[in-house]
């Protein structure tokens, strides 16, 4: 889907016109992938709008930057305020928010020291990432996730998404909506842009972060919701074949939200319909995000913009 533009982008503390948020082709990031970024959603509420888990996302941006020795000249509070400012300036909700910190125009060597750090925050409308209510048809990718001592998976770095692109393109070319990658030891890791959850015999499983998975904020939200609903939850290494014999499998992610999976490598999961546990977790997740259920975990940051679409769970 083409990007729908908005009026302003936050750049290093100032709001600038969307068209002016440009980079020189010789910027470090363009040659060496030197960026860290976030993806956040702002949901419509019955009375206004709210950003979902804003401080947690911006803390992850700071953590990603720290891993890559990028010293961002902004505090957590300033970054969170930047998100609220750009959403309120553009007046567009529901929306997706894309903060990015990158190494800009300075030197051409691999060493990033001489290239300035730039921080941008954009927001724009973005609907469902994984289409269809009945569940996605996905495959196990022939590409593995990065080995732990190569590109660190806890950093949400632009460079990681070259691997994600290989996973996603292979899946699409072969007629699937998404691919699930294994780690270098053959254990389930994650989708190209989502964490994976499995339900079997009433227990909820997800791979631990050590299996080269991103520490998804939605993953954490689902673990919290599941515990709150009294479900048995375990983070443990999962062999590929457990996916085929699972009762339910679903993706989580800011873009993907909670998305049921209908088949993996054409093996039908359960009865091929979104399962009860997936539905209960999704109801609670969307209920909180859309302000239709109590914000019992303190996940919402209000913004002063009225949603342009009706609020539904
Ligand atoms: C590779 C990868 N894994 C997992 C996720 C899910 O993370 P989150 O729930 O924080 O969006 C994402 C999305 O950001 C991702 O790109």
PDB file of C-alpha atoms and ligand atoms in Angstrom:
ATOM      1  CA  UNK A   1       0.000   0.000   0.000  1.00  0.00           C
ATOM      2  CA  UNK A   2       1.508   3.408  -0.956  1.00  0.00           C
ATOM      3  CA  UNK A   3       2.349   5.703   1.971  1.00  0.00           C
ATOM      4  CA  UNK A   4      -0.414   8.223   2.665  1.00  0.00           C
ATOM      5  CA  UNK A   5       1.347  11.481   3.401  1.00  0.00           C
ATOM      6  CA  UNK A   6       0.583  13.831   6.279  1.00  0.00           C
ATOM      7  CA  UNK A   7       1.554  17.498   6.698  1.00  0.00           C
ATOM      8  CA  UNK A   8       4.456  17.388   9.185  1.00  0.00           C
ATOM      9  CA  UNK A   9       7.361  15.220  10.303  1.00  0.00           C
ATOM     10  CA  UNK A  10       9.212  15.713  13.594  1.00  0.00           C
ATOM     11  CA  UNK A  11      12.934  16.208  12.926  1.00  0.00           C
ATOM     12  CA  UNK A  12      15.432  16.644  15.769  1.00  0.00           C
ATOM     13  CA  UNK A  13      12.854  18.433  17.907  1.00  0.00           C
ATOM     14  CA  UNK A  14      11.110  20.550  15.233  1.00  0.00           C
ATOM     15  CA  UNK A  15       8.070  19.950  13.058  1.00  0.00           C
ATOM     16  CA  UNK A  16       9.001  20.308   9.374  1.00  0.00           C
ATOM     17  CA  UNK A  17       6.936  19.867   6.179  1.00  0.00           C
ATOM     18  CA  UNK A  18       6.650  16.221   5.032  1.00  0.00           C
ATOM     19  CA  UNK A  19       8.359  17.065   1.679  1.00  0.00           C
ATOM     20  CA  UNK A  20      11.383  18.558   3.456  1.00  0.00           C
ATOM     21  CA  UNK A  21      12.246  15.382   5.390  1.00  0.00           C
ATOM     22  CA  UNK A  22      14.884  14.295   2.856  1.00  0.00           C
ATOM     23  CA  UNK A  23      18.402  12.818   3.075  1.00  0.00           C
ATOM     24  CA  UNK A  24      21.507  13.086   0.927  1.00  0.00           C
ATOM     25  CA  UNK A  25      22.277   9.916  -1.068  1.00  0.00           C
ATOM     26  CA  UNK A  26      25.758   9.853   0.517  1.00  0.00           C
ATOM     27  CA  UNK A  27      24.335   9.549   4.047  1.00  0.00           C
ATOM     28  CA  UNK A  28      25.884   6.736   6.099  1.00  0.00           C
ATOM     29  CA  UNK A  29      22.512   5.008   6.610  1.00  0.00           C
ATOM     30  CA  UNK A  30      21.948   4.573   2.883  1.00  0.00           C
ATOM     31  CA  UNK A  31      25.208   2.687   2.353  1.00  0.00           C
ATOM     32  CA  UNK A  32      25.530   0.723   5.586  1.00  0.00           C
ATOM     33  CA  UNK A  33      21.992   0.310   6.960  1.00  0.00           C
ATOM     34  CA  UNK A  34      22.846   2.334  10.064  1.00  0.00           C
ATOM     35  CA  UNK A  35      19.404   3.063  11.497  1.00  0.00           C
ATOM     36  CA  UNK A  36      17.237   1.957  14.395  1.00  0.00           C
ATOM     37  CA  UNK A  37      13.517   2.490  14.308  1.00  0.00           C
ATOM     38  CA  UNK A  38      10.121   1.811  15.837  1.00  0.00           C
ATOM     39  CA  UNK A  39       6.616   1.028  14.670  1.00  0.00           C
ATOM     40  CA  UNK A  40       3.807   2.216  16.948  1.00  0.00           C
ATOM     41  CA  UNK A  41       0.038   2.441  16.575  1.00  0.00           C
ATOM     42  CA  UNK A  42      -2.346   5.143  17.706  1.00  0.00           C
ATOM     43  CA  UNK A  43      -5.915   3.875  18.060  1.00  0.00           C
ATOM     44  CA  UNK A  44      -9.241   5.664  17.922  1.00  0.00           C
ATOM     45  CA  UNK A  45     -11.090   5.807  21.245  1.00  0.00           C
ATOM     46  CA  UNK A  46     -14.728   6.594  21.981  1.00  0.00           C
ATOM     47  CA  UNK A  47     -13.575  10.102  23.018  1.00  0.00           C
ATOM     48  CA  UNK A  48     -10.346  10.953  21.168  1.00  0.00           C
ATOM     49  CA  UNK A  49      -7.349   8.745  20.411  1.00  0.00           C
ATOM     50  CA  UNK A  50      -4.484   7.091  22.262  1.00  0.00           C
ATOM     51  CA  UNK A  51      -1.007   5.774  21.469  1.00  0.00           C
ATOM     52  CA  UNK A  52      -0.482   2.133  22.456  1.00  0.00           C
ATOM     53  CA  UNK A  53       2.488   1.529  24.787  1.00  0.00           C
ATOM     54  CA  UNK A  54       4.344   4.669  23.747  1.00  0.00           C
ATOM     55  CA  UNK A  55       7.055   4.706  26.498  1.00  0.00           C
ATOM     56  CA  UNK A  56       7.853   1.023  25.937  1.00  0.00           C
ATOM     57  CA  UNK A  57       8.367   1.618  22.202  1.00  0.00           C
ATOM     58  CA  UNK A  58      10.543   4.680  22.747  1.00  0.00           C
ATOM     59  CA  UNK A  59      12.576   2.867  25.397  1.00  0.00           C
ATOM     60  CA  UNK A  60      13.181   0.097  22.844  1.00  0.00           C
ATOM     61  CA  UNK A  61      14.365   2.755  20.375  1.00  0.00           C
ATOM     62  CA  UNK A  62      16.832   4.018  22.979  1.00  0.00           C
ATOM     63  CA  UNK A  63      17.919   0.429  23.703  1.00  0.00           C
ATOM     64  CA  UNK A  64      18.432  -0.317  19.991  1.00  0.00           C
ATOM     65  CA  UNK A  65      20.492   2.875  19.693  1.00  0.00           C
ATOM     66  CA  UNK A  66      22.580   1.926  22.732  1.00  0.00           C
ATOM     67  CA  UNK A  67      23.415  -1.488  21.255  1.00  0.00           C
ATOM     68  CA  UNK A  68      24.750   0.294  18.142  1.00  0.00           C
ATOM     69  CA  UNK A  69      26.564   2.962  20.200  1.00  0.00           C
ATOM     70  CA  UNK A  70      24.337   5.720  18.833  1.00  0.00           C
ATOM     71  CA  UNK A  71      23.960   8.454  21.403  1.00  0.00           C
ATOM     72  CA  UNK A  72      20.563   9.990  20.797  1.00  0.00           C
ATOM     73  CA  UNK A  73      20.420  13.620  21.939  1.00  0.00           C
ATOM     74  CA  UNK A  74      16.859  13.174  23.294  1.00  0.00           C
ATOM     75  CA  UNK A  75      15.430  11.739  26.512  1.00  0.00           C
ATOM     76  CA  UNK A  76      12.647   9.187  26.687  1.00  0.00           C
ATOM     77  CA  UNK A  77      10.244  11.962  27.713  1.00  0.00           C
ATOM     78  CA  UNK A  78      11.290  14.206  24.797  1.00  0.00           C
ATOM     79  CA  UNK A  79      10.864  11.375  22.297  1.00  0.00           C
ATOM     80  CA  UNK A  80       7.412  10.506  23.685  1.00  0.00           C
ATOM     81  CA  UNK A  81       6.418  14.179  23.541  1.00  0.00           C
ATOM     82  CA  UNK A  82       7.638  14.290  19.915  1.00  0.00           C
ATOM     83  CA  UNK A  83       5.251  11.468  19.009  1.00  0.00           C
ATOM     84  CA  UNK A  84       2.292  13.236  20.644  1.00  0.00           C
ATOM     85  CA  UNK A  85       3.253  16.554  18.972  1.00  0.00           C
ATOM     86  CA  UNK A  86       3.461  15.139  15.462  1.00  0.00           C
ATOM     87  CA  UNK A  87       0.155  13.250  15.796  1.00  0.00           C
ATOM     88  CA  UNK A  88      -1.613  16.349  17.115  1.00  0.00           C
ATOM     89  CA  UNK A  89      -0.031  18.559  14.408  1.00  0.00           C
ATOM     90  CA  UNK A  90      -1.188  16.215  11.635  1.00  0.00           C
ATOM     91  CA  UNK A  91      -4.604  15.494  13.182  1.00  0.00           C
ATOM     92  CA  UNK A  92      -4.738  11.974  11.677  1.00  0.00           C
ATOM     93  CA  UNK A  93      -5.848   8.992  13.761  1.00  0.00           C
ATOM     94  CA  UNK A  94      -5.960   6.011  13.777  1.00  0.00           C
ATOM     95  CA  UNK A  95      -2.413   6.006  12.494  1.00  0.00           C
ATOM     96  CA  UNK A  96       0.911   4.224  12.434  1.00  0.00           C
ATOM     97  CA  UNK A  97       3.932   6.055  13.847  1.00  0.00           C
ATOM     98  CA  UNK A  98       7.450   5.551  12.531  1.00  0.00           C
ATOM     99  CA  UNK A  99      10.275   7.023  14.654  1.00  0.00           C
ATOM    100  CA  UNK A 100      13.732   6.469  13.169  1.00  0.00           C
ATOM    101  CA  UNK A 101      17.227   7.388  14.342  1.00  0.00           C
ATOM    102  CA  UNK A 102      19.944   7.213  11.691  1.00  0.00           C
ATOM    103  CA  UNK A 103      23.503   8.089  10.830  1.00  0.00           C
ATOM    104  CA  UNK A 104      23.369  10.968   8.363  1.00  0.00           C
ATOM    105  CA  UNK A 105      25.703  12.775   5.953  1.00  0.00           C
ATOM    106  CA  UNK A 106      29.302  13.048   7.107  1.00  0.00           C
ATOM    107  CA  UNK A 107      31.920  10.465   6.186  1.00  0.00           C
ATOM    108  CA  UNK A 108      31.925   7.587   3.711  1.00  0.00           C
ATOM    109  CA  UNK A 109      33.962   5.061   5.760  1.00  0.00           C
ATOM    110  CA  UNK A 110      32.238   2.237   7.626  1.00  0.00           C
ATOM    111  CA  UNK A 111      33.071   3.876  10.968  1.00  0.00           C
ATOM    112  CA  UNK A 112      29.950   5.838  11.909  1.00  0.00           C
ATOM    113  CA  UNK A 113      31.730   8.274  14.227  1.00  0.00           C
ATOM    114  CA  UNK A 114      31.908  11.182  11.758  1.00  0.00           C
ATOM    115  CA  UNK A 115      28.284  11.002  10.622  1.00  0.00           C
ATOM    116  CA  UNK A 116      25.647  13.022  12.529  1.00  0.00           C
ATOM    117  CA  UNK A 117      22.709  11.319  14.218  1.00  0.00           C
ATOM    118  CA  UNK A 118      19.317  12.430  12.965  1.00  0.00           C
ATOM    119  CA  UNK A 119      15.978  11.533  14.551  1.00  0.00           C
ATOM    120  CA  UNK A 120      12.697  11.692  12.640  1.00  0.00           C
ATOM    121  CA  UNK A 121       9.138  10.795  13.661  1.00  0.00           C
ATOM    122  CA  UNK A 122       6.432  10.428  11.003  1.00  0.00           C
ATOM    123  CA  UNK A 123       2.812   9.330  11.310  1.00  0.00           C
ATOM    124  CA  UNK A 124       0.352   8.260   8.637  1.00  0.00           C
ATOM    125  CA  UNK A 125      -2.781   6.117   8.223  1.00  0.00           C
ATOM    126  CA  UNK A 126      -2.137   2.368   7.923  1.00  0.00           C
ATOM    127  CA  UNK A 127      -4.796  -0.338   8.112  1.00  0.00           C
ATOM    128  CA  UNK A 128      -4.542  -4.109   8.530  1.00  0.00           C
ATOM    129  CA  UNK A 129      -1.104  -5.584   7.778  1.00  0.00           C
ATOM    130  CA  UNK A 130      -2.204  -9.213   7.523  1.00  0.00           C
ATOM    131  CA  UNK A 131      -5.420  -9.305   5.511  1.00  0.00           C
ATOM    132  CA  UNK A 132      -8.392 -11.569   6.113  1.00  0.00           C
ATOM    133  CA  UNK A 133     -10.336 -12.511   9.219  1.00  0.00           C
ATOM    134  CA  UNK A 134     -10.165 -16.274   8.704  1.00  0.00           C
ATOM    135  CA  UNK A 135      -6.423 -16.521   9.316  1.00  0.00           C
ATOM    136  CA  UNK A 136      -3.244 -16.295   7.266  1.00  0.00           C
ATOM    137  CA  UNK A 137      -1.669 -19.021   5.130  1.00  0.00           C
ATOM    138  CA  UNK A 138       2.040 -18.972   5.950  1.00  0.00           C
ATOM    139  CA  UNK A 139       5.168 -21.036   5.275  1.00  0.00           C
ATOM    140  CA  UNK A 140       8.380 -21.895   7.051  1.00  0.00           C
ATOM    141  CA  UNK A 141      11.065 -19.864   5.333  1.00  0.00           C
ATOM    142  CA  UNK A 142      14.167 -21.370   3.793  1.00  0.00           C
ATOM    143  CA  UNK A 143      15.950 -18.316   5.257  1.00  0.00           C
ATOM    144  CA  UNK A 144      17.029 -18.438   8.907  1.00  0.00           C
ATOM    145  CA  UNK A 145      16.909 -15.525  11.313  1.00  0.00           C
ATOM    146  CA  UNK A 146      20.323 -13.981  12.039  1.00  0.00           C
ATOM    147  CA  UNK A 147      22.680 -15.950  14.301  1.00  0.00           C
ATOM    148  CA  UNK A 148      22.947 -14.226  17.712  1.00  0.00           C
ATOM    149  CA  UNK A 149      26.547 -13.153  17.209  1.00  0.00           C
ATOM    150  CA  UNK A 150      25.874 -11.527  13.836  1.00  0.00           C
ATOM    151  CA  UNK A 151      23.101  -8.910  13.892  1.00  0.00           C
ATOM    152  CA  UNK A 152      21.604  -8.616  17.402  1.00  0.00           C
ATOM    153  CA  UNK A 153      17.884  -9.323  17.296  1.00  0.00           C
ATOM    154  CA  UNK A 154      17.042  -7.207  20.356  1.00  0.00           C
ATOM    155  CA  UNK A 155      17.998  -4.118  18.348  1.00  0.00           C
ATOM    156  CA  UNK A 156      15.247  -3.100  15.941  1.00  0.00           C
ATOM    157  CA  UNK A 157      17.770  -2.028  13.323  1.00  0.00           C
ATOM    158  CA  UNK A 158      17.057  -1.213   9.688  1.00  0.00           C
ATOM    159  CA  UNK A 159      19.727  -3.708   8.594  1.00  0.00           C
ATOM    160  CA  UNK A 160      17.787  -6.624  10.154  1.00  0.00           C
ATOM    161  CA  UNK A 161      15.041  -6.001   7.656  1.00  0.00           C
ATOM    162  CA  UNK A 162      17.159  -7.175   4.719  1.00  0.00           C
ATOM    163  CA  UNK A 163      16.712 -10.618   6.288  1.00  0.00           C
ATOM    164  CA  UNK A 164      12.990  -9.890   6.796  1.00  0.00           C
ATOM    165  CA  UNK A 165      12.673  -8.928   3.131  1.00  0.00           C
ATOM    166  CA  UNK A 166      14.142 -12.264   2.020  1.00  0.00           C
ATOM    167  CA  UNK A 167      11.668 -14.126   4.254  1.00  0.00           C
ATOM    168  CA  UNK A 168       8.685 -12.070   3.150  1.00  0.00           C
ATOM    169  CA  UNK A 169       9.478 -12.051  -0.593  1.00  0.00           C
ATOM    170  CA  UNK A 170       9.999 -15.824  -0.664  1.00  0.00           C
ATOM    171  CA  UNK A 171       6.649 -16.340   1.085  1.00  0.00           C
ATOM    172  CA  UNK A 172       4.756 -14.026  -1.278  1.00  0.00           C
ATOM    173  CA  UNK A 173       6.333 -15.455  -4.426  1.00  0.00           C
ATOM    174  CA  UNK A 174       5.241 -18.924  -3.317  1.00  0.00           C
ATOM    175  CA  UNK A 175       1.657 -17.813  -2.643  1.00  0.00           C
ATOM    176  CA  UNK A 176       1.761 -17.381   1.153  1.00  0.00           C
ATOM    177  CA  UNK A 177       0.941 -14.259   3.132  1.00  0.00           C
ATOM    178  CA  UNK A 178       3.967 -14.449   5.399  1.00  0.00           C
ATOM    179  CA  UNK A 179       6.963 -16.589   6.330  1.00  0.00           C
ATOM    180  CA  UNK A 180       8.076 -17.873   9.728  1.00  0.00           C
ATOM    181  CA  UNK A 181      11.850 -18.125  10.095  1.00  0.00           C
ATOM    182  CA  UNK A 182      13.742 -20.658  12.185  1.00  0.00           C
ATOM    183  CA  UNK A 183      16.883 -19.638  14.042  1.00  0.00           C
ATOM    184  CA  UNK A 184      20.289 -21.021  13.041  1.00  0.00           C
ATOM    185  CA  UNK A 185      19.672 -24.112  15.202  1.00  0.00           C
ATOM    186  CA  UNK A 186      16.408 -24.934  13.422  1.00  0.00           C
ATOM    187  CA  UNK A 187      14.124 -23.747  16.239  1.00  0.00           C
ATOM    188  CA  UNK A 188      11.136 -21.462  15.662  1.00  0.00           C
ATOM    189  CA  UNK A 189      12.153 -17.807  15.798  1.00  0.00           C
ATOM    190  CA  UNK A 190       9.620 -15.321  14.371  1.00  0.00           C
ATOM    191  CA  UNK A 191       7.878 -13.995  11.278  1.00  0.00           C
ATOM    192  CA  UNK A 192       9.503 -11.379   9.033  1.00  0.00           C
ATOM    193  CA  UNK A 193       7.803  -8.694  11.138  1.00  0.00           C
ATOM    194  CA  UNK A 194       5.902 -10.578  13.860  1.00  0.00           C
ATOM    195  CA  UNK A 195       6.390 -12.769  16.913  1.00  0.00           C
ATOM    196  CA  UNK A 196       4.772 -16.222  16.908  1.00  0.00           C
ATOM    197  CA  UNK A 197       2.498 -17.839  19.501  1.00  0.00           C
ATOM    198  CA  UNK A 198       1.314 -21.458  19.681  1.00  0.00           C
ATOM    199  CA  UNK A 199      -1.556 -22.970  21.668  1.00  0.00           C
ATOM    200  CA  UNK A 200      -1.496 -26.685  22.445  1.00  0.00           C
ATOM    201  CA  UNK A 201      -3.621 -28.483  25.033  1.00  0.00           C
ATOM    202  CA  UNK A 202      -4.646 -25.162  26.586  1.00  0.00           C
ATOM    203  CA  UNK A 203      -1.069 -23.898  27.102  1.00  0.00           C
ATOM    204  CA  UNK A 204       0.246 -20.765  25.361  1.00  0.00           C
ATOM    205  CA  UNK A 205       3.829 -21.010  24.047  1.00  0.00           C
ATOM    206  CA  UNK A 206       6.158 -18.480  22.446  1.00  0.00           C
ATOM    207  CA  UNK A 207       9.888 -18.745  21.672  1.00  0.00           C
ATOM    208  CA  UNK A 208      12.242 -17.017  24.124  1.00  0.00           C
ATOM    209  CA  UNK A 209      14.208 -13.983  22.955  1.00  0.00           C
ATOM    210  CA  UNK A 210      17.381 -16.106  22.753  1.00  0.00           C
ATOM    211  CA  UNK A 211      15.939 -17.752  19.615  1.00  0.00           C
ATOM    212  CA  UNK A 212      16.821 -14.587  17.620  1.00  0.00           C
ATOM    213  CA  UNK A 213      13.401 -12.965  18.114  1.00  0.00           C
ATOM    214  CA  UNK A 214      12.649  -9.282  18.612  1.00  0.00           C
ATOM    215  CA  UNK A 215      11.327  -8.430  22.071  1.00  0.00           C
ATOM    216  CA  UNK A 216       7.952  -7.478  20.656  1.00  0.00           C
ATOM    217  CA  UNK A 217       5.842  -5.020  22.598  1.00  0.00           C
ATOM    218  CA  UNK A 218       2.720  -6.845  21.372  1.00  0.00           C
ATOM    219  CA  UNK A 219       4.341 -10.126  22.453  1.00  0.00           C
ATOM    220  CA  UNK A 220       4.690  -8.670  25.935  1.00  0.00           C
ATOM    221  CA  UNK A 221       1.095  -7.369  25.816  1.00  0.00           C
ATOM    222  CA  UNK A 222      -0.211 -10.823  24.861  1.00  0.00           C
ATOM    223  CA  UNK A 223       1.812 -12.547  27.594  1.00  0.00           C
ATOM    224  CA  UNK A 224       0.406 -10.020  30.101  1.00  0.00           C
ATOM    225  CA  UNK A 225      -3.181 -10.447  28.861  1.00  0.00           C
ATOM    226  CA  UNK A 226      -2.903 -14.253  28.856  1.00  0.00           C
ATOM    227  CA  UNK A 227      -1.639 -14.306  32.448  1.00  0.00           C
ATOM    228  CA  UNK A 228      -4.409 -11.895  33.429  1.00  0.00           C
ATOM    229  CA  UNK A 229      -6.974 -14.246  31.827  1.00  0.00           C
ATOM    230  CA  UNK A 230      -5.518 -17.097  33.921  1.00  0.00           C
ATOM    231  CA  UNK A 231      -3.913 -19.006  31.053  1.00  0.00           C
ATOM    232  CA  UNK A 232      -0.846 -21.202  31.396  1.00  0.00           C
ATOM    233  CA  UNK A 233       1.951 -19.368  29.552  1.00  0.00           C
ATOM    234  CA  UNK A 234       5.456 -20.540  28.738  1.00  0.00           C
ATOM    235  CA  UNK A 235       8.399 -19.020  26.867  1.00  0.00           C
ATOM    236  CA  UNK A 236      10.323 -22.000  25.547  1.00  0.00           C
ATOM    237  CA  UNK A 237      12.199 -23.178  22.475  1.00  0.00           C
ATOM    238  CA  UNK A 238       9.795 -24.637  19.912  1.00  0.00           C
ATOM    239  CA  UNK A 239      10.652 -27.245  17.286  1.00  0.00           C
ATOM    240  CA  UNK A 240       9.204 -26.570  13.816  1.00  0.00           C
ATOM    241  CA  UNK A 241       6.899 -29.591  13.850  1.00  0.00           C
ATOM    242  CA  UNK A 242       5.109 -28.369  16.983  1.00  0.00           C
ATOM    243  CA  UNK A 243       3.600 -25.683  14.756  1.00  0.00           C
ATOM    244  CA  UNK A 244       1.958 -28.288  12.507  1.00  0.00           C
ATOM    245  CA  UNK A 245       0.320 -30.151  15.409  1.00  0.00           C
ATOM    246  CA  UNK A 246      -0.692 -27.039  17.360  1.00  0.00           C
ATOM    247  CA  UNK A 247      -4.347 -26.335  18.164  1.00  0.00           C
ATOM    248  CA  UNK A 248      -3.889 -22.634  17.369  1.00  0.00           C
ATOM    249  CA  UNK A 249      -1.058 -20.451  16.038  1.00  0.00           C
ATOM    250  CA  UNK A 250      -1.077 -16.660  15.751  1.00  0.00           C
ATOM    251  CA  UNK A 251       1.209 -13.741  14.969  1.00  0.00           C
ATOM    252  CA  UNK A 252       1.638 -10.664  17.128  1.00  0.00           C
ATOM    253  CA  UNK A 253       3.107  -7.302  16.148  1.00  0.00           C
ATOM    254  CA  UNK A 254       2.322  -3.621  16.039  1.00  0.00           C
ATOM    255  CA  UNK A 255       1.527  -3.852  12.337  1.00  0.00           C
ATOM    256  CA  UNK A 256       0.051  -7.377  12.503  1.00  0.00           C
ATOM    257  CA  UNK A 257      -1.683  -6.815  15.892  1.00  0.00           C
ATOM    258  CA  UNK A 258      -3.077 -10.271  16.841  1.00  0.00           C
ATOM    259  CA  UNK A 259      -3.448 -12.238  13.576  1.00  0.00           C
ATOM    260  CA  UNK A 260      -4.572 -15.885  13.496  1.00  0.00           C
ATOM    261  CA  UNK A 261      -2.722 -18.363  11.260  1.00  0.00           C
ATOM    262  CA  UNK A 262      -4.859 -20.831   9.308  1.00  0.00           C
ATOM    263  CA  UNK A 263      -2.209 -23.024   7.735  1.00  0.00           C
ATOM    264  CA  UNK A 264       1.558 -23.514   7.771  1.00  0.00           C
ATOM    265  CA  UNK A 265       3.192 -25.131   4.720  1.00  0.00           C
ATOM    266  CA  UNK A 266      -0.409 -26.004   3.683  1.00  0.00           C
ATOM    267  CA  UNK A 267      -0.875 -28.040   6.896  1.00  0.00           C
ATOM    268  CA  UNK A 268      -4.177 -26.858   8.394  1.00  0.00           C
ATOM    269  CA  UNK A 269      -3.837 -25.651  11.995  1.00  0.00           C
ATOM    270  CA  UNK A 270      -6.531 -27.073  14.301  1.00  0.00           C
ATOM    271  CA  UNK A 271      -9.850 -26.873  12.476  1.00  0.00           C
ATOM    272  CA  UNK A 272      -8.587 -24.099  10.196  1.00  0.00           C
ATOM    273  CA  UNK A 273     -10.484 -21.351  12.030  1.00  0.00           C
ATOM    274  CA  UNK A 274      -9.266 -18.806  14.598  1.00  0.00           C
ATOM    275  CA  UNK A 275      -9.281 -20.714  17.913  1.00  0.00           C
ATOM    276  CA  UNK A 276     -10.953 -19.752  21.174  1.00  0.00           C
ATOM    277  CA  UNK A 277      -7.776 -18.699  22.974  1.00  0.00           C
ATOM    278  CA  UNK A 278      -6.650 -16.562  20.021  1.00  0.00           C
ATOM    279  CA  UNK A 279     -10.081 -14.920  19.932  1.00  0.00           C
ATOM    280  CA  UNK A 280     -10.155 -14.244  23.692  1.00  0.00           C
ATOM    281  CA  UNK A 281      -6.700 -12.664  23.610  1.00  0.00           C
ATOM    282  CA  UNK A 282      -7.542 -10.613  20.500  1.00  0.00           C
ATOM    283  CA  UNK A 283     -10.803  -9.376  22.103  1.00  0.00           C
ATOM    284  CA  UNK A 284      -8.935  -8.152  25.168  1.00  0.00           C
ATOM    285  CA  UNK A 285      -6.097  -6.635  23.097  1.00  0.00           C
ATOM    286  CA  UNK A 286      -8.361  -4.701  20.707  1.00  0.00           C
ATOM    287  CA  UNK A 287     -10.768  -3.843  23.543  1.00  0.00           C
ATOM    288  CA  UNK A 288      -7.979  -2.126  25.486  1.00  0.00           C
ATOM    289  CA  UNK A 289      -6.374  -0.533  22.393  1.00  0.00           C
ATOM    290  CA  UNK A 290      -9.697   0.931  21.246  1.00  0.00           C
ATOM    291  CA  UNK A 291     -10.697   2.159  24.711  1.00  0.00           C
ATOM    292  CA  UNK A 292     -13.671  -0.212  24.898  1.00  0.00           C
ATOM    293  CA  UNK A 293     -12.239  -2.119  27.887  1.00  0.00           C
ATOM    294  CA  UNK A 294     -10.466  -0.656  30.936  1.00  0.00           C
ATOM    295  CA  UNK A 295      -6.826   0.327  30.392  1.00  0.00           C
ATOM    296  CA  UNK A 296      -5.964  -1.988  33.298  1.00  0.00           C
ATOM    297  CA  UNK A 297      -2.234  -2.122  32.539  1.00  0.00           C
ATOM    298  CA  UNK A 298      -1.727   1.610  31.848  1.00  0.00           C
ATOM    299  CA  UNK A 299      -0.885   1.114  28.164  1.00  0.00           C
ATOM    300  CA  UNK A 300      -2.545   4.169  26.595  1.00  0.00           C
ATOM    301  CA  UNK A 301      -1.182   7.706  26.085  1.00  0.00           C
ATOM    302  CA  UNK A 302      -4.040  10.040  25.062  1.00  0.00           C
ATOM    303  CA  UNK A 303      -3.638  12.470  22.150  1.00  0.00           C
ATOM    304  CA  UNK A 304      -5.968  15.354  21.382  1.00  0.00           C
ATOM    305  CA  UNK A 305      -7.239  14.176  18.002  1.00  0.00           C
ATOM    306  CA  UNK A 306     -10.637  12.671  17.198  1.00  0.00           C
ATOM    307  CA  UNK A 307     -10.493   9.444  15.210  1.00  0.00           C
ATOM    308  CA  UNK A 308     -11.648   9.722  11.594  1.00  0.00           C
ATOM    309  CA  UNK A 309     -12.954   6.150  11.647  1.00  0.00           C
ATOM    310  CA  UNK A 310     -15.559   4.584  13.948  1.00  0.00           C
ATOM    311  CA  UNK A 311     -14.069   2.647  16.877  1.00  0.00           C
ATOM    312  CA  UNK A 312     -14.619  -1.114  16.684  1.00  0.00           C
ATOM    313  CA  UNK A 313     -13.057  -3.999  18.564  1.00  0.00           C
TER     314      UNK A 313
HETATM  315  C1  LIG B   1      11.077  -8.934  13.223  1.00  0.00           C
HETATM  316  C2  LIG B   1       9.960  -8.508  14.104  1.00  0.00           C
HETATM  317  N1  LIG B   1       9.565  -9.323  15.100  1.00  0.00           N
HETATM  318  C3  LIG B   1       8.551  -8.985  15.918  1.00  0.00           C
HETATM  319  C4  LIG B   1       7.866  -7.794  15.759  1.00  0.00           C
HETATM  320  C5  LIG B   1       6.760  -7.426  16.692  1.00  0.00           C
HETATM  321  O1  LIG B   1       7.170  -6.402  17.551  1.00  0.00           O
HETATM  322  P1  LIG B   1       6.146  -5.350  18.144  1.00  0.00           P
HETATM  323  O2  LIG B   1       5.041  -6.133  18.762  1.00  0.00           O
HETATM  324  O3  LIG B   1       6.911  -4.576  19.129  1.00  0.00           O
HETATM  325  O4  LIG B   1       5.660  -4.526  17.006  1.00  0.00           O
HETATM  326  C6  LIG B   1       8.243  -6.924  14.730  1.00  0.00           C
HETATM  327  C7  LIG B   1       7.556  -5.642  14.540  1.00  0.00           C
HETATM  328  O5  LIG B   1       8.030  -4.633  14.943  1.00  0.00           O
HETATM  329  C8  LIG B   1       9.317  -7.280  13.891  1.00  0.00           C
HETATM  330  O6  LIG B   1       9.698  -6.474  12.896  1.00  0.00           O
END
